[in-house]
Amino acid sequence: KEPAATIVEMLKDVTSYEGEDAVFECKLSRETTQDAQWFLGDVPLQSNEMNEIRVQGTHHILILRKVTLEDCGPISFKVGQHTSAA
């Protein structure tokens, strides 16, 4: 069983204006096959035309495209038992 990945670089708060993209980044201690999930509030986010979710090795990136006031709220990233929020 692989050891659990931990979050080594936490999310930072992002301020953006309506119509801009908001970019959130999180870095893990190791590459993992564990489920990593992004949330806006309690809603799990999927990669689609509004959100882009990228994984580059240990680097996990969420891009919210052309944000609106409805996108305002806590963003969190969860992997295993670890969570980071902004």
mmCIF file of N, CA and C in Angstrom:
data_model
loop_
_atom_site.group_PDB
_atom_site.id
_atom_site.type_symbol
_atom_site.label_atom_id
_atom_site.label_comp_id
_atom_site.label_asym_id
_atom_site.label_seq_id
_atom_site.Cartn_x
_atom_site.Cartn_y
_atom_site.Cartn_z
ATOM 1 N N LYS A 1 0.857 -1.197 0.000
ATOM 2 C CA LYS A 1 0.000 0.000 0.000
ATOM 3 C C LYS A 1 0.885 1.237 0.000
ATOM 4 N N GLU A 2 0.576 2.185 -0.866
ATOM 5 C CA GLU A 2 1.429 3.374 -0.957
ATOM 6 C C GLU A 2 1.205 4.291 0.241
ATOM 7 N N PRO A 3 2.278 4.952 0.715
ATOM 8 C CA PRO A 3 2.084 5.898 1.816
ATOM 9 C C PRO A 3 1.232 7.064 1.347
ATOM 10 N N ALA A 4 0.458 7.628 2.257
ATOM 11 C CA ALA A 4 -0.443 8.725 1.895
ATOM 12 C C ALA A 4 0.355 9.976 1.527
ATOM 13 N N ALA A 5 -0.126 10.662 0.525
ATOM 14 C CA ALA A 5 0.482 11.942 0.158
ATOM 15 C C ALA A 5 -0.010 13.006 1.127
ATOM 16 N N THR A 6 0.853 13.960 1.433
ATOM 17 C CA THR A 6 0.443 15.083 2.266
ATOM 18 C C THR A 6 0.567 16.365 1.453
ATOM 19 N N ILE A 7 -0.112 17.400 1.912
ATOM 20 C CA ILE A 7 -0.074 18.688 1.215
ATOM 21 C C ILE A 7 1.115 19.474 1.751
ATOM 22 N N VAL A 8 2.078 19.791 0.881
ATOM 23 C CA VAL A 8 3.278 20.520 1.320
ATOM 24 C C VAL A 8 3.197 22.004 0.979
ATOM 25 N N GLU A 9 2.381 22.353 -0.008
ATOM 26 C CA GLU A 9 2.192 23.766 -0.344
ATOM 27 C C GLU A 9 0.696 24.028 -0.335
ATOM 28 N N MET A 10 0.234 24.778 0.685
ATOM 29 C CA MET A 10 -1.190 25.007 0.883
ATOM 30 C C MET A 10 -1.734 25.991 -0.151
ATOM 31 N N LEU A 11 -3.053 25.972 -0.296
ATOM 32 C CA LEU A 11 -3.730 26.936 -1.167
ATOM 33 C C LEU A 11 -3.550 28.343 -0.610
ATOM 34 N N LYS A 12 -3.494 29.314 -1.503
ATOM 35 C CA LYS A 12 -3.430 30.720 -1.089
ATOM 36 C C LYS A 12 -4.728 31.392 -1.520
ATOM 37 N N ASP A 13 -5.177 32.371 -0.707
ATOM 38 C CA ASP A 13 -6.378 33.123 -1.065
ATOM 39 C C ASP A 13 -6.143 33.871 -2.368
ATOM 40 N N VAL A 14 -7.156 33.903 -3.212
ATOM 41 C CA VAL A 14 -7.071 34.570 -4.508
ATOM 42 C C VAL A 14 -8.199 35.593 -4.593
ATOM 43 N N THR A 15 -7.864 36.795 -5.011
ATOM 44 C CA THR A 15 -8.871 37.821 -5.273
ATOM 45 C C THR A 15 -8.888 38.081 -6.771
ATOM 46 N N SER A 16 -10.057 37.990 -7.370
ATOM 47 C CA SER A 16 -10.142 38.297 -8.793
ATOM 48 C C SER A 16 -11.431 39.054 -9.071
ATOM 49 N N TYR A 17 -11.450 39.722 -10.197
ATOM 50 C CA TYR A 17 -12.611 40.503 -10.608
ATOM 51 C C TYR A 17 -13.485 39.689 -11.530
ATOM 52 N N GLU A 18 -14.784 40.047 -11.602
ATOM 53 C CA GLU A 18 -15.701 39.355 -12.497
ATOM 54 C C GLU A 18 -15.137 39.307 -13.903
ATOM 55 N N GLY A 19 -15.233 38.143 -14.528
ATOM 56 C CA GLY A 19 -14.744 37.992 -15.893
ATOM 57 C C GLY A 19 -13.306 37.521 -15.982
ATOM 58 N N GLU A 20 -12.568 37.587 -14.860
ATOM 59 C CA GLU A 20 -11.180 37.102 -14.850
ATOM 60 C C GLU A 20 -11.144 35.621 -14.494
ATOM 61 N N ASP A 21 -9.989 34.998 -14.735
ATOM 62 C CA ASP A 21 -9.778 33.620 -14.285
ATOM 63 C C ASP A 21 -9.155 33.649 -12.896
ATOM 64 N N ALA A 22 -9.554 32.705 -12.048
ATOM 65 C CA ALA A 22 -8.946 32.556 -10.726
ATOM 66 C C ALA A 22 -8.166 31.243 -10.735
ATOM 67 N N VAL A 23 -6.897 31.290 -10.309
ATOM 68 C CA VAL A 23 -6.030 30.110 -10.355
ATOM 69 C C VAL A 23 -5.634 29.722 -8.931
ATOM 70 N N PHE A 24 -5.873 28.475 -8.582
ATOM 71 C CA PHE A 24 -5.512 27.933 -7.267
ATOM 72 C C PHE A 24 -4.512 26.804 -7.483
ATOM 73 N N GLU A 25 -3.461 26.779 -6.643
ATOM 74 C CA GLU A 25 -2.432 25.748 -6.785
ATOM 75 C C GLU A 25 -2.142 25.100 -5.435
ATOM 76 N N CYS A 26 -1.890 23.812 -5.489
ATOM 77 C CA CYS A 26 -1.583 23.036 -4.293
ATOM 78 C C CYS A 26 -0.479 22.049 -4.668
ATOM 79 N N LYS A 27 0.465 21.840 -3.774
ATOM 80 C CA LYS A 27 1.544 20.902 -4.076
ATOM 81 C C LYS A 27 1.538 19.780 -3.033
ATOM 82 N N LEU A 28 1.694 18.541 -3.525
ATOM 83 C CA LEU A 28 1.703 17.376 -2.646
ATOM 84 C C LEU A 28 3.129 16.892 -2.406
ATOM 85 N N SER A 29 3.284 16.086 -1.362
ATOM 86 C CA SER A 29 4.598 15.554 -0.998
ATOM 87 C C SER A 29 5.090 14.531 -2.021
ATOM 88 N N ARG A 30 4.175 13.940 -2.757
ATOM 89 C CA ARG A 30 4.550 12.920 -3.731
ATOM 90 C C ARG A 30 3.428 12.756 -4.736
ATOM 91 N N GLU A 31 3.782 12.175 -5.899
ATOM 92 C CA GLU A 31 2.736 11.838 -6.861
ATOM 93 C C GLU A 31 1.900 10.728 -6.245
ATOM 94 N N THR A 32 0.617 10.756 -6.517
ATOM 95 C CA THR A 32 -0.254 9.793 -5.856
ATOM 96 C C THR A 32 -1.345 9.315 -6.799
ATOM 97 N N THR A 33 -1.818 8.099 -6.551
ATOM 98 C CA THR A 33 -2.972 7.595 -7.284
ATOM 99 C C THR A 33 -4.233 7.806 -6.446
ATOM 100 N N GLN A 34 -4.062 8.335 -5.230
ATOM 101 C CA GLN A 34 -5.207 8.617 -4.367
ATOM 102 C C GLN A 34 -6.125 9.623 -5.035
ATOM 103 N N ASP A 35 -7.385 9.561 -4.678
ATOM 104 C CA ASP A 35 -8.327 10.539 -5.206
ATOM 105 C C ASP A 35 -8.018 11.919 -4.650
ATOM 106 N N ALA A 36 -7.799 12.859 -5.557
ATOM 107 C CA ALA A 36 -7.638 14.257 -5.181
ATOM 108 C C ALA A 36 -8.864 14.977 -5.716
ATOM 109 N N GLN A 37 -9.473 15.831 -4.890
ATOM 110 C CA GLN A 37 -10.728 16.464 -5.298
ATOM 111 C C GLN A 37 -10.740 17.940 -4.912
ATOM 112 N N TRP A 38 -11.210 18.779 -5.833
ATOM 113 C CA TRP A 38 -11.408 20.203 -5.588
ATOM 114 C C TRP A 38 -12.877 20.447 -5.258
ATOM 115 N N PHE A 39 -13.122 21.418 -4.359
ATOM 116 C CA PHE A 39 -14.490 21.780 -3.987
ATOM 117 C C PHE A 39 -14.658 23.292 -4.001
ATOM 118 N N LEU A 40 -15.853 23.753 -4.385
ATOM 119 C CA LEU A 40 -16.269 25.141 -4.183
ATOM 120 C C LEU A 40 -17.388 25.049 -3.167
ATOM 121 N N GLY A 41 -17.121 25.518 -1.935
ATOM 122 C CA GLY A 41 -18.060 25.267 -0.846
ATOM 123 C C GLY A 41 -18.110 23.763 -0.622
ATOM 124 N N ASP A 42 -19.326 23.173 -0.680
ATOM 125 C CA ASP A 42 -19.478 21.724 -0.508
ATOM 126 C C ASP A 42 -19.602 20.993 -1.840
ATOM 127 N N VAL A 43 -19.504 21.746 -2.945
ATOM 128 C CA VAL A 43 -19.756 21.162 -4.267
ATOM 129 C C VAL A 43 -18.452 20.666 -4.894
ATOM 130 N N PRO A 44 -18.356 19.362 -5.196
ATOM 131 C CA PRO A 44 -17.150 18.855 -5.867
ATOM 132 C C PRO A 44 -17.070 19.425 -7.287
ATOM 133 N N LEU A 45 -15.878 19.824 -7.691
ATOM 134 C CA LEU A 45 -15.689 20.416 -9.015
ATOM 135 C C LEU A 45 -15.174 19.379 -10.002
ATOM 136 N N GLN A 46 -15.661 19.469 -11.232
ATOM 137 C CA GLN A 46 -15.197 18.618 -12.324
ATOM 138 C C GLN A 46 -14.536 19.507 -13.368
ATOM 139 N N SER A 47 -13.687 18.924 -14.186
ATOM 140 C CA SER A 47 -13.103 19.661 -15.303
ATOM 141 C C SER A 47 -14.189 19.815 -16.366
ATOM 142 N N ASN A 48 -14.507 21.067 -16.749
ATOM 143 C CA ASN A 48 -15.491 21.324 -17.802
ATOM 144 C C ASN A 48 -15.184 22.683 -18.414
ATOM 145 N N GLU A 49 -16.131 23.281 -19.117
ATOM 146 C CA GLU A 49 -15.830 24.544 -19.787
ATOM 147 C C GLU A 49 -15.634 25.697 -18.795
ATOM 148 N N MET A 50 -16.133 25.555 -17.564
ATOM 149 C CA MET A 50 -15.985 26.612 -16.558
ATOM 150 C C MET A 50 -14.767 26.396 -15.648
ATOM 151 N N ASN A 51 -14.397 25.154 -15.439
ATOM 152 C CA ASN A 51 -13.291 24.825 -14.529
ATOM 153 C C ASN A 51 -12.277 23.966 -15.266
ATOM 154 N N GLU A 52 -11.013 24.260 -15.045
ATOM 155 C CA GLU A 52 -9.970 23.396 -15.598
ATOM 156 C C GLU A 52 -9.171 22.849 -14.435
ATOM 157 N N ILE A 53 -9.074 21.530 -14.371
ATOM 158 C CA ILE A 53 -8.312 20.866 -13.315
ATOM 159 C C ILE A 53 -7.116 20.192 -13.973
ATOM 160 N N ARG A 54 -5.914 20.556 -13.505
ATOM 161 C CA ARG A 54 -4.685 20.002 -14.079
ATOM 162 C C ARG A 54 -3.871 19.331 -12.976
ATOM 163 N N VAL A 55 -3.172 18.285 -13.368
ATOM 164 C CA VAL A 55 -2.208 17.639 -12.467
ATOM 165 C C VAL A 55 -0.901 17.535 -13.230
ATOM 166 N N GLN A 56 0.157 18.127 -12.662
ATOM 167 C CA GLN A 56 1.490 18.027 -13.254
ATOM 168 C C GLN A 56 2.412 17.470 -12.165
ATOM 169 N N GLY A 57 2.530 16.139 -12.142
ATOM 170 C CA GLY A 57 3.336 15.505 -11.094
ATOM 171 C C GLY A 57 2.692 15.713 -9.737
ATOM 172 N N THR A 58 3.393 16.423 -8.847
ATOM 173 C CA THR A 58 2.867 16.665 -7.495
ATOM 174 C C THR A 58 2.079 17.966 -7.430
ATOM 175 N N HIS A 59 1.997 18.667 -8.531
ATOM 176 C CA HIS A 59 1.379 19.992 -8.611
ATOM 177 C C HIS A 59 -0.075 19.857 -9.083
ATOM 178 N N HIS A 60 -1.027 20.303 -8.261
ATOM 179 C CA HIS A 60 -2.444 20.250 -8.621
ATOM 180 C C HIS A 60 -2.937 21.680 -8.811
ATOM 181 N N ILE A 61 -3.583 21.932 -9.948
ATOM 182 C CA ILE A 61 -3.977 23.294 -10.317
ATOM 183 C C ILE A 61 -5.469 23.310 -10.661
ATOM 184 N N LEU A 62 -6.168 24.315 -10.127
ATOM 185 C CA LEU A 62 -7.573 24.548 -10.465
ATOM 186 C C LEU A 62 -7.683 25.937 -11.068
ATOM 187 N N ILE A 63 -8.288 26.027 -12.254
ATOM 188 C CA ILE A 63 -8.527 27.327 -12.885
ATOM 189 C C ILE A 63 -10.033 27.505 -13.026
ATOM 190 N N LEU A 64 -10.567 28.531 -12.359
ATOM 191 C CA LEU A 64 -11.973 28.886 -12.528
ATOM 192 C C LEU A 64 -12.019 29.952 -13.615
ATOM 193 N N ARG A 65 -12.672 29.662 -14.708
ATOM 194 C CA ARG A 65 -12.691 30.566 -15.863
ATOM 195 C C ARG A 65 -13.771 31.631 -15.731
ATOM 196 N N LYS A 66 -13.398 32.876 -16.065
ATOM 197 C CA LYS A 66 -14.353 33.990 -16.120
ATOM 198 C C LYS A 66 -15.302 33.966 -14.923
ATOM 199 N N VAL A 67 -14.725 34.177 -13.738
ATOM 200 C CA VAL A 67 -15.503 34.061 -12.502
ATOM 201 C C VAL A 67 -16.629 35.098 -12.445
ATOM 202 N N THR A 68 -17.693 34.727 -11.734
ATOM 203 C CA THR A 68 -18.810 35.621 -11.466
ATOM 204 C C THR A 68 -18.972 35.710 -9.951
ATOM 205 N N LEU A 69 -19.858 36.573 -9.491
ATOM 206 C CA LEU A 69 -20.089 36.696 -8.043
ATOM 207 C C LEU A 69 -20.568 35.373 -7.451
ATOM 208 N N GLU A 70 -21.250 34.555 -8.250
ATOM 209 C CA GLU A 70 -21.728 33.255 -7.747
ATOM 210 C C GLU A 70 -20.573 32.308 -7.422
ATOM 211 N N ASP A 71 -19.402 32.555 -8.013
ATOM 212 C CA ASP A 71 -18.246 31.695 -7.760
ATOM 213 C C ASP A 71 -17.555 32.039 -6.440
ATOM 214 N N CYS A 72 -17.993 33.114 -5.795
ATOM 215 C CA CYS A 72 -17.361 33.546 -4.545
ATOM 216 C C CYS A 72 -17.620 32.504 -3.461
ATOM 217 N N GLY A 73 -16.579 32.149 -2.732
ATOM 218 C CA GLY A 73 -16.754 31.178 -1.658
ATOM 219 C C GLY A 73 -15.474 30.425 -1.409
ATOM 220 N N PRO A 74 -15.510 29.553 -0.406
ATOM 221 C CA PRO A 74 -14.306 28.803 -0.067
ATOM 222 C C PRO A 74 -13.995 27.722 -1.100
ATOM 223 N N ILE A 75 -12.736 27.693 -1.518
ATOM 224 C CA ILE A 75 -12.234 26.637 -2.400
ATOM 225 C C ILE A 75 -11.429 25.701 -1.506
ATOM 226 N N SER A 76 -11.629 24.406 -1.665
ATOM 227 C CA SER A 76 -10.806 23.479 -0.896
ATOM 228 C C SER A 76 -10.315 22.360 -1.793
ATOM 229 N N PHE A 77 -9.183 21.790 -1.380
ATOM 230 C CA PHE A 77 -8.546 20.683 -2.085
ATOM 231 C C PHE A 77 -8.353 19.581 -1.063
ATOM 232 N N LYS A 78 -8.805 18.371 -1.399
ATOM 233 C CA LYS A 78 -8.695 17.252 -0.464
ATOM 234 C C LYS A 78 -7.974 16.096 -1.133
ATOM 235 N N VAL A 79 -7.047 15.508 -0.393
ATOM 236 C CA VAL A 79 -6.421 14.260 -0.825
ATOM 237 C C VAL A 79 -6.273 13.397 0.419
ATOM 238 N N GLY A 80 -6.844 12.191 0.379
ATOM 239 C CA GLY A 80 -6.819 11.326 1.563
ATOM 240 C C GLY A 80 -7.452 12.035 2.752
ATOM 241 N N GLN A 81 -6.703 12.112 3.861
ATOM 242 C CA GLN A 81 -7.199 12.763 5.077
ATOM 243 C C GLN A 81 -6.819 14.232 5.146
ATOM 244 N N HIS A 82 -6.155 14.743 4.116
ATOM 245 C CA HIS A 82 -5.609 16.105 4.162
ATOM 246 C C HIS A 82 -6.462 17.066 3.348
ATOM 247 N N THR A 83 -6.608 18.287 3.884
ATOM 248 C CA THR A 83 -7.409 19.310 3.221
ATOM 249 C C THR A 83 -6.686 20.646 3.311
ATOM 250 N N SER A 84 -6.781 21.431 2.252
ATOM 251 C CA SER A 84 -6.300 22.816 2.258
ATOM 252 C C SER A 84 -7.436 23.660 1.723
ATOM 253 N N ALA A 85 -7.611 24.863 2.273
ATOM 254 C CA ALA A 85 -8.719 25.721 1.835
ATOM 255 C C ALA A 85 -8.219 27.153 1.659
ATOM 256 N N ALA A 86 -8.932 27.890 0.781
ATOM 257 C CA ALA A 86 -8.632 29.300 0.559
ATOM 258 C C ALA A 86 -9.934 30.028 0.301
#
